[in-house]
Coordinates of C-alpha atoms and ligand atoms in Angstrom, one line a residue:
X110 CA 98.3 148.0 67.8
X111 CA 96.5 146.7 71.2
X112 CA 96.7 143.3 71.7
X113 CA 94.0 141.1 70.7
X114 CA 91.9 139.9 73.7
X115 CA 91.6 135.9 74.1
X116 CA 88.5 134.8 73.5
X117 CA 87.4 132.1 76.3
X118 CA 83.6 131.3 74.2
X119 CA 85.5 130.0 71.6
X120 CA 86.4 127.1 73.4
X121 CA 84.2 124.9 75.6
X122 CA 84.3 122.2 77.5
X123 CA 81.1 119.6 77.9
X124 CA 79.6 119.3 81.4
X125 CA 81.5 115.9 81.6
X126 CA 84.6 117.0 80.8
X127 CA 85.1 119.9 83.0
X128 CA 83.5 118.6 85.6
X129 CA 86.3 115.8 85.6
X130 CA 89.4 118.3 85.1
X131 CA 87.4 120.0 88.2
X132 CA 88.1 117.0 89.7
X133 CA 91.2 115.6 89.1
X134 CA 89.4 112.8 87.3
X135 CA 91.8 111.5 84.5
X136 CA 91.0 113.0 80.7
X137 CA 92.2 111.7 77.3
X138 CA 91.9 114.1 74.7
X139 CA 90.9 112.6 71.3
X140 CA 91.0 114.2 67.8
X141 CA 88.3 113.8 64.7
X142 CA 89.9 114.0 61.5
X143 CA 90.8 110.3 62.3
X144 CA 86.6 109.9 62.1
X145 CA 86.1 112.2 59.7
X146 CA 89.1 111.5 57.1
X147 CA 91.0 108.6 58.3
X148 CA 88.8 105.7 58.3
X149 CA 85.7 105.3 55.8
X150 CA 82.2 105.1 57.4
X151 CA 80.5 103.1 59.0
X152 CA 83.7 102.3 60.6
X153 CA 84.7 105.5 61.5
X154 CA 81.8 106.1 63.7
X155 CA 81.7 102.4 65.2
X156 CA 85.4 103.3 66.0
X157 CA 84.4 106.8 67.5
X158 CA 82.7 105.3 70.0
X159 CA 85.0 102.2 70.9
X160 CA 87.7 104.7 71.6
X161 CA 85.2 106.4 74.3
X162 CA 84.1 103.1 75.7
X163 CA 88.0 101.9 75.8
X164 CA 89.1 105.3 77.5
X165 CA 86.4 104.7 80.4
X166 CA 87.2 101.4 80.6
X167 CA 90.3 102.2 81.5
X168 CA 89.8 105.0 84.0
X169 CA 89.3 108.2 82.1
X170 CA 86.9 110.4 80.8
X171 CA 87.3 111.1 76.7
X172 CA 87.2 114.5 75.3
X173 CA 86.9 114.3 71.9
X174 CA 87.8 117.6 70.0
X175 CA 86.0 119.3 67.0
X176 CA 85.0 122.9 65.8
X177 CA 81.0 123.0 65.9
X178 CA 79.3 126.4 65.5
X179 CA 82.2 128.6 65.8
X180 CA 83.3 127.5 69.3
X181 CA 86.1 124.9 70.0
X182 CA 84.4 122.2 71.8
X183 CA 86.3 120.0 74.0
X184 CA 84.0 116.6 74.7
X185 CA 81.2 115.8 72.1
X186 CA 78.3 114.6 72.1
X187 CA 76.8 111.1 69.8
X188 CA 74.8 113.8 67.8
X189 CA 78.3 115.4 67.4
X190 CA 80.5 112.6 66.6
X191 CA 78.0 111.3 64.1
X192 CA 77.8 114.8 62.4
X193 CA 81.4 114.5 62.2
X194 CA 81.5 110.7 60.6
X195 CA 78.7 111.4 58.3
X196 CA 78.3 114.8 56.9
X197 CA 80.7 115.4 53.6
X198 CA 81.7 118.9 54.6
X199 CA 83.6 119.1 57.4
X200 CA 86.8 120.5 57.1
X201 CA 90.5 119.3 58.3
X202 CA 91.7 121.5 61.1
X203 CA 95.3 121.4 61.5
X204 CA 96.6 125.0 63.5
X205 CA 96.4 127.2 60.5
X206 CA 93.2 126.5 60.0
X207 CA 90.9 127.0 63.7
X208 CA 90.4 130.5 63.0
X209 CA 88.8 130.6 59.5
X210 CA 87.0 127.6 60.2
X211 CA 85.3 129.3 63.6
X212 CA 84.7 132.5 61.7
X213 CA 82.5 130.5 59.0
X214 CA 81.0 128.8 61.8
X215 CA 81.1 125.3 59.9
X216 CA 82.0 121.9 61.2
X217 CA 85.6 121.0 61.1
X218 CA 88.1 117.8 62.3
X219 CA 91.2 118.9 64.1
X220 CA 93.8 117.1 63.3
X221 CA 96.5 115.6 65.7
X222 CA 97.6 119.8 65.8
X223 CA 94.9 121.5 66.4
X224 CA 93.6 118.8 69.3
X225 CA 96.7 119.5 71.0
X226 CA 96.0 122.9 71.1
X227 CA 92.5 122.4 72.1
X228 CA 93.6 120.1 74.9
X229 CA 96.3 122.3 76.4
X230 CA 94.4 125.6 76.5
X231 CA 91.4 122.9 78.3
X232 CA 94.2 121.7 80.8
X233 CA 94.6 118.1 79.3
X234 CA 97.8 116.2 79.2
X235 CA 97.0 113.0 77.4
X236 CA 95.7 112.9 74.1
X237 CA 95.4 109.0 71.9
X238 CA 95.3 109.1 68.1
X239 CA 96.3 106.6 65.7
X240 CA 99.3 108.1 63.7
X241 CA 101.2 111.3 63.7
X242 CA 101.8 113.8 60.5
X243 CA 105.3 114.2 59.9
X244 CA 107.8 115.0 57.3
X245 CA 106.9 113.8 53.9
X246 CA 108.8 112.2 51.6
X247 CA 110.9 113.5 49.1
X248 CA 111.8 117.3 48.3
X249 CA 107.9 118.7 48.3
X250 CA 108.8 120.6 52.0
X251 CA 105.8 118.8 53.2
X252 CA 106.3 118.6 57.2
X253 CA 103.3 118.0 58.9
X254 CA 102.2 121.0 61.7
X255 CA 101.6 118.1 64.4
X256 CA 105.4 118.7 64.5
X257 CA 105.1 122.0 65.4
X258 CA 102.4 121.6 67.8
X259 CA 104.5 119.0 69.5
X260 CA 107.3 121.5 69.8
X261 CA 105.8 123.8 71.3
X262 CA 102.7 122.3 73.6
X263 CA 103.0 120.4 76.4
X264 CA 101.3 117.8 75.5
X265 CA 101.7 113.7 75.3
X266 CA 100.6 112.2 72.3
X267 CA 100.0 108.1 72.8
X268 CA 100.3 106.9 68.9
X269 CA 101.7 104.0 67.1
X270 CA 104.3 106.0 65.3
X271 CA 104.0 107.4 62.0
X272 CA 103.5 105.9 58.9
X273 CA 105.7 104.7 56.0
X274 CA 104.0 107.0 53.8
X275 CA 106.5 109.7 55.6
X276 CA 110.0 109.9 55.5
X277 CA 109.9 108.2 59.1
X278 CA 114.2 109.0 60.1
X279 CA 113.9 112.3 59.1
X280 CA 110.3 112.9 61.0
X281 CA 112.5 111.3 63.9
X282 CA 115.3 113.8 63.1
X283 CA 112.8 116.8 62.8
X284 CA 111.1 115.8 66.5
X285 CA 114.8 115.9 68.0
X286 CA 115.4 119.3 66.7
X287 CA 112.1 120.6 68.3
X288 CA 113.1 118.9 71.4
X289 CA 110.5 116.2 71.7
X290 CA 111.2 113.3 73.2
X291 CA 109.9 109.8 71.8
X292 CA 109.0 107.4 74.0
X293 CA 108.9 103.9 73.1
X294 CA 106.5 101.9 75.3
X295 CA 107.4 98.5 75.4
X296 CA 109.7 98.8 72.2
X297 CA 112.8 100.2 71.8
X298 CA 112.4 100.8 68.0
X299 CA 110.3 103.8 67.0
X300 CA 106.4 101.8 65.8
X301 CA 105.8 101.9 62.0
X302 CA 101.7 102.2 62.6
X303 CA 100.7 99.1 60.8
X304 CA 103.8 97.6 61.7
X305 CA 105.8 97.6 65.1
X306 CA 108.8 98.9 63.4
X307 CA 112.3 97.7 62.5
X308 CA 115.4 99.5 63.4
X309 CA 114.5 102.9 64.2
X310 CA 115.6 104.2 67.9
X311 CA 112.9 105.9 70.1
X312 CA 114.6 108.4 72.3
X313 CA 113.8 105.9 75.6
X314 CA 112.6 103.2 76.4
X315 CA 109.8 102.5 79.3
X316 CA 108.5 99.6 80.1
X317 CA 105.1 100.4 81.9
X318 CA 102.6 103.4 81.5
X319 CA 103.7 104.5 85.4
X320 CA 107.6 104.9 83.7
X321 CA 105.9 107.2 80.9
X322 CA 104.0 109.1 83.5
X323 CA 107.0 109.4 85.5
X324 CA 108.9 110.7 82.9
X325 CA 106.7 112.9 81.8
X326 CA 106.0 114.6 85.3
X327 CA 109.6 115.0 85.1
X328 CA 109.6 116.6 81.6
X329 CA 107.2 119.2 82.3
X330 CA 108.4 119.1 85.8
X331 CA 111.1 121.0 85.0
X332 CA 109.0 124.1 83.0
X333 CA 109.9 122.4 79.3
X334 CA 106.8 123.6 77.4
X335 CA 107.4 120.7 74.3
X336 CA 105.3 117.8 74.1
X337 CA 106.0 114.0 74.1
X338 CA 105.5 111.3 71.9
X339 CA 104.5 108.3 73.3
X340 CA 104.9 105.5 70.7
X341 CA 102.9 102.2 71.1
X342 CA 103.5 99.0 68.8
X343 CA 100.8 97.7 67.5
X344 CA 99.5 94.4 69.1
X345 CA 101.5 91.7 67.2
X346 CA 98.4 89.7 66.7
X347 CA 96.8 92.8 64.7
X348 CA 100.3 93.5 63.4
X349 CA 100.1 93.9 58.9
X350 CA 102.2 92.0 56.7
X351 CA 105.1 94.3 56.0
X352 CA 105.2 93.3 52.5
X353 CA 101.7 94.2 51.6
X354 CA 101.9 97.4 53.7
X355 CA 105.0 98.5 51.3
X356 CA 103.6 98.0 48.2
X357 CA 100.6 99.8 49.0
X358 CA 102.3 102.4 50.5
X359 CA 104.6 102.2 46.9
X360 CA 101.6 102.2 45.0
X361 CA 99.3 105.0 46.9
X362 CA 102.8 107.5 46.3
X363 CA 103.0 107.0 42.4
X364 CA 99.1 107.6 42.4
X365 CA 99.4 110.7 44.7
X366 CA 102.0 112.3 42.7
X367 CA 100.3 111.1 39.4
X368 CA 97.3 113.3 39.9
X369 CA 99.4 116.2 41.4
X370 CA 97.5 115.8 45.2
X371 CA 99.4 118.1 47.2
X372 CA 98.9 120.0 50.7
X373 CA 96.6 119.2 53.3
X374 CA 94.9 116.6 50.6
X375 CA 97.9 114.5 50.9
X376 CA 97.2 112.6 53.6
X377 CA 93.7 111.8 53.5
X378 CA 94.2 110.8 49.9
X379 CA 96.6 108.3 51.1
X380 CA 95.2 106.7 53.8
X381 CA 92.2 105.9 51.8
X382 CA 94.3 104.7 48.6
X383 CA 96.1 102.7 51.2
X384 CA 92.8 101.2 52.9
X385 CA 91.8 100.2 48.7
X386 CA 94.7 98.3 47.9
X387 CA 95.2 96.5 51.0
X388 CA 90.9 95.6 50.3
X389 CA 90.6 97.0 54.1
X390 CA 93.1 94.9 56.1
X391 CA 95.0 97.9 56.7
X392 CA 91.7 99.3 58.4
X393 CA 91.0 96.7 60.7
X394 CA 95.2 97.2 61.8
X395 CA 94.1 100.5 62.2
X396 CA 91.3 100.6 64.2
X397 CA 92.8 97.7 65.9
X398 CA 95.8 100.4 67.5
X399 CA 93.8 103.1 67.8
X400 CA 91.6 101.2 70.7
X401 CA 95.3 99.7 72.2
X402 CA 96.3 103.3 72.5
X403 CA 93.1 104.5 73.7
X404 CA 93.5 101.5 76.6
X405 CA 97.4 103.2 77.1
X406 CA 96.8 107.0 77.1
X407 CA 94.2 105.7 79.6
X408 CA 96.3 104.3 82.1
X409 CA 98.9 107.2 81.4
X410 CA 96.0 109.7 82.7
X411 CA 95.1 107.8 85.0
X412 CA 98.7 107.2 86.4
X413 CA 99.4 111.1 86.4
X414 CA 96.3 111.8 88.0
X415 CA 97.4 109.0 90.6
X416 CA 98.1 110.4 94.4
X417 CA 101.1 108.8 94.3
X418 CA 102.6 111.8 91.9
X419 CA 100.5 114.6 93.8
X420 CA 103.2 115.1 96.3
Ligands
PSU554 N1 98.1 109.6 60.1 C1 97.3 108.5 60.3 N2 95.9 108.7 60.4 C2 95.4 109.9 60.4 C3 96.2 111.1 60.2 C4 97.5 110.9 60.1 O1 97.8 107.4 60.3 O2 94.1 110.0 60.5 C5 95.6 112.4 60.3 C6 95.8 113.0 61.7 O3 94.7 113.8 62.0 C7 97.0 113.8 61.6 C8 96.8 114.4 60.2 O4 97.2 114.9 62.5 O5 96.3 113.3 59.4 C9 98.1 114.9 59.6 O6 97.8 115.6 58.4 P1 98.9 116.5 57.6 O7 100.0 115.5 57.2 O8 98.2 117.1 56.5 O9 99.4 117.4 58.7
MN555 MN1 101.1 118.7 54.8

């Protein structure tokens, strides 16, 4: 059989955002399903736009990612992002799904996934999200494919961790066997999301954002195609109590597997049972990293961008 011809209409780039890759302007690629799944609205869409103001604030231009009328578009507009946080039927994008969800043409959320893939075919680096998927817990088989896409696009990921609904030393385990390094900025124990995390090891430490972007210049430097994970603690003033934040987690598990939830449902339905029984505190934690990434994948762009690694 031929090969099938990429397709370069399916993916396009606003007049802002290629005009800065043009450039050389620093980008920060952002995903959706956060807006559309993660946080209920109005939040989600008062956060949509505070991580584009933080990203600019701090040098870059954002490119939000979403599928809109059967093209890939890389940088949305307000119209966009408040389709995306408003309208019931847009779908979760992780990689399996961009291709059925382009050929119906409807609107869909990519997930930490498929905006990897979105960023590195647009020639972004830098991409801020709140958490990433990873291996579930228990013996479901559950492993997130933002594992996937970080082993095998080149790609940095600014996050605080994952969260404790995962099995958070196997997800570590999983993201050394793919070859992805974690790097823990400003912390030496891999972030918890709500929490900055206990005893788990990141691969390295760094103390800055120029010691991330040096290391990963030197990463990719070197032709490795995986991507990074660069793992932020959430501010300590923001920081949830740890207690609270395990009972909820405790609780939102027995309920998930108590109405049989299962596959790309799992998450979602967790996040909001999560945001229920914590009466929104965990929301305001989360929205509360998402913006201190935004401000760190920010300086991260703008620091590989910097002339001083051009040479
Ligand atoms: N974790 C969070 N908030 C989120 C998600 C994960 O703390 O919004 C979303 C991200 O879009 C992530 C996706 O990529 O859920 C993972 O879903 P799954 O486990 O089905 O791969
Ligand atoms: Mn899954």
């Amino acid at each position: 059989m031929n090969d099938l011809p990429e397709d370069d209409t399916r993916i396009r780039l606003s007049d802002e955002v290629a005009e800065a890759l043009h450039a050389g302007t620093p980008v920060v690629a952002l995903e959706s399903t956060i807006i559309s799944h993660g946080l209920p609205h109005p939040r989600n869409l008062e956060t949509a736009h505070a991580i584009e103001t933080v990203v600019r604030e701090n040098g870059s231009v954002p490119a939000t990612v979403a599928l809109l009328d059967g093209v890939i578009q890389v940088g949305l507009e307000d119209s966009d992002l408040d389709r995306i946080a408003t309208s019931g039927d847009v779908a979760k994008v992780s990689l399996r799904d961009i291709g059925w969800v382009l050929a119906r043409g409807g609107p869909g959320a990519t997930t930490v996934a498929a905006t990897m893939f979105a960023a590195h075919r647009a020639g972004i680096r830098v991409f801020a999200t709140g958490g990433i998927g990873g291996v579930h817990r228990g013996d479901s088989g559950d492993v997130s494919a933002d594992l996937t896409a970080l082993g095998t696009l080149p790609v940095a990921v600014v996050c605080a961790g994952a969260k404790a609904i995962l099995d958070l030393p196997r997800t570590l385990e999983h993201l050394e066997t793919l070859g992805v390094p974690v790097i823990g900025q400003g912390t030496d124990v891999f972030p918890e999301f709500w929490t900055r995390g206990t005893d788990l090891p990141v691969t390295i430490r760094a103390d800055d954002t120029a010691e991330t972007a040096s290391i990963l210049r030197a990463h990719w430097s070197t032709g490795l195609t995986t991507g990074a994970v660069v793992a932020v603690p959430v501010p300590a003033e923001n920081e949830a109590d740890p207690g609270v934040v395990e009972e909820a987690v405790n609780l939102g598990l027995t309920e998930a597997a108590a109405r049989g939830v299962s596959g790309s449902a799992v998450t979602p339905f967790l996040l909001a049972h999560i945001a229920e029984s914590t009466t929104g505190a965990s929301i305001d934690t989360n929205v509360a990293l998402v913006l201190n990434n935004a401000t760190t994948a920010g300086r991260i762009a703008a620091e590989l961008a910097s002339p001083a690694y051009q040479a």
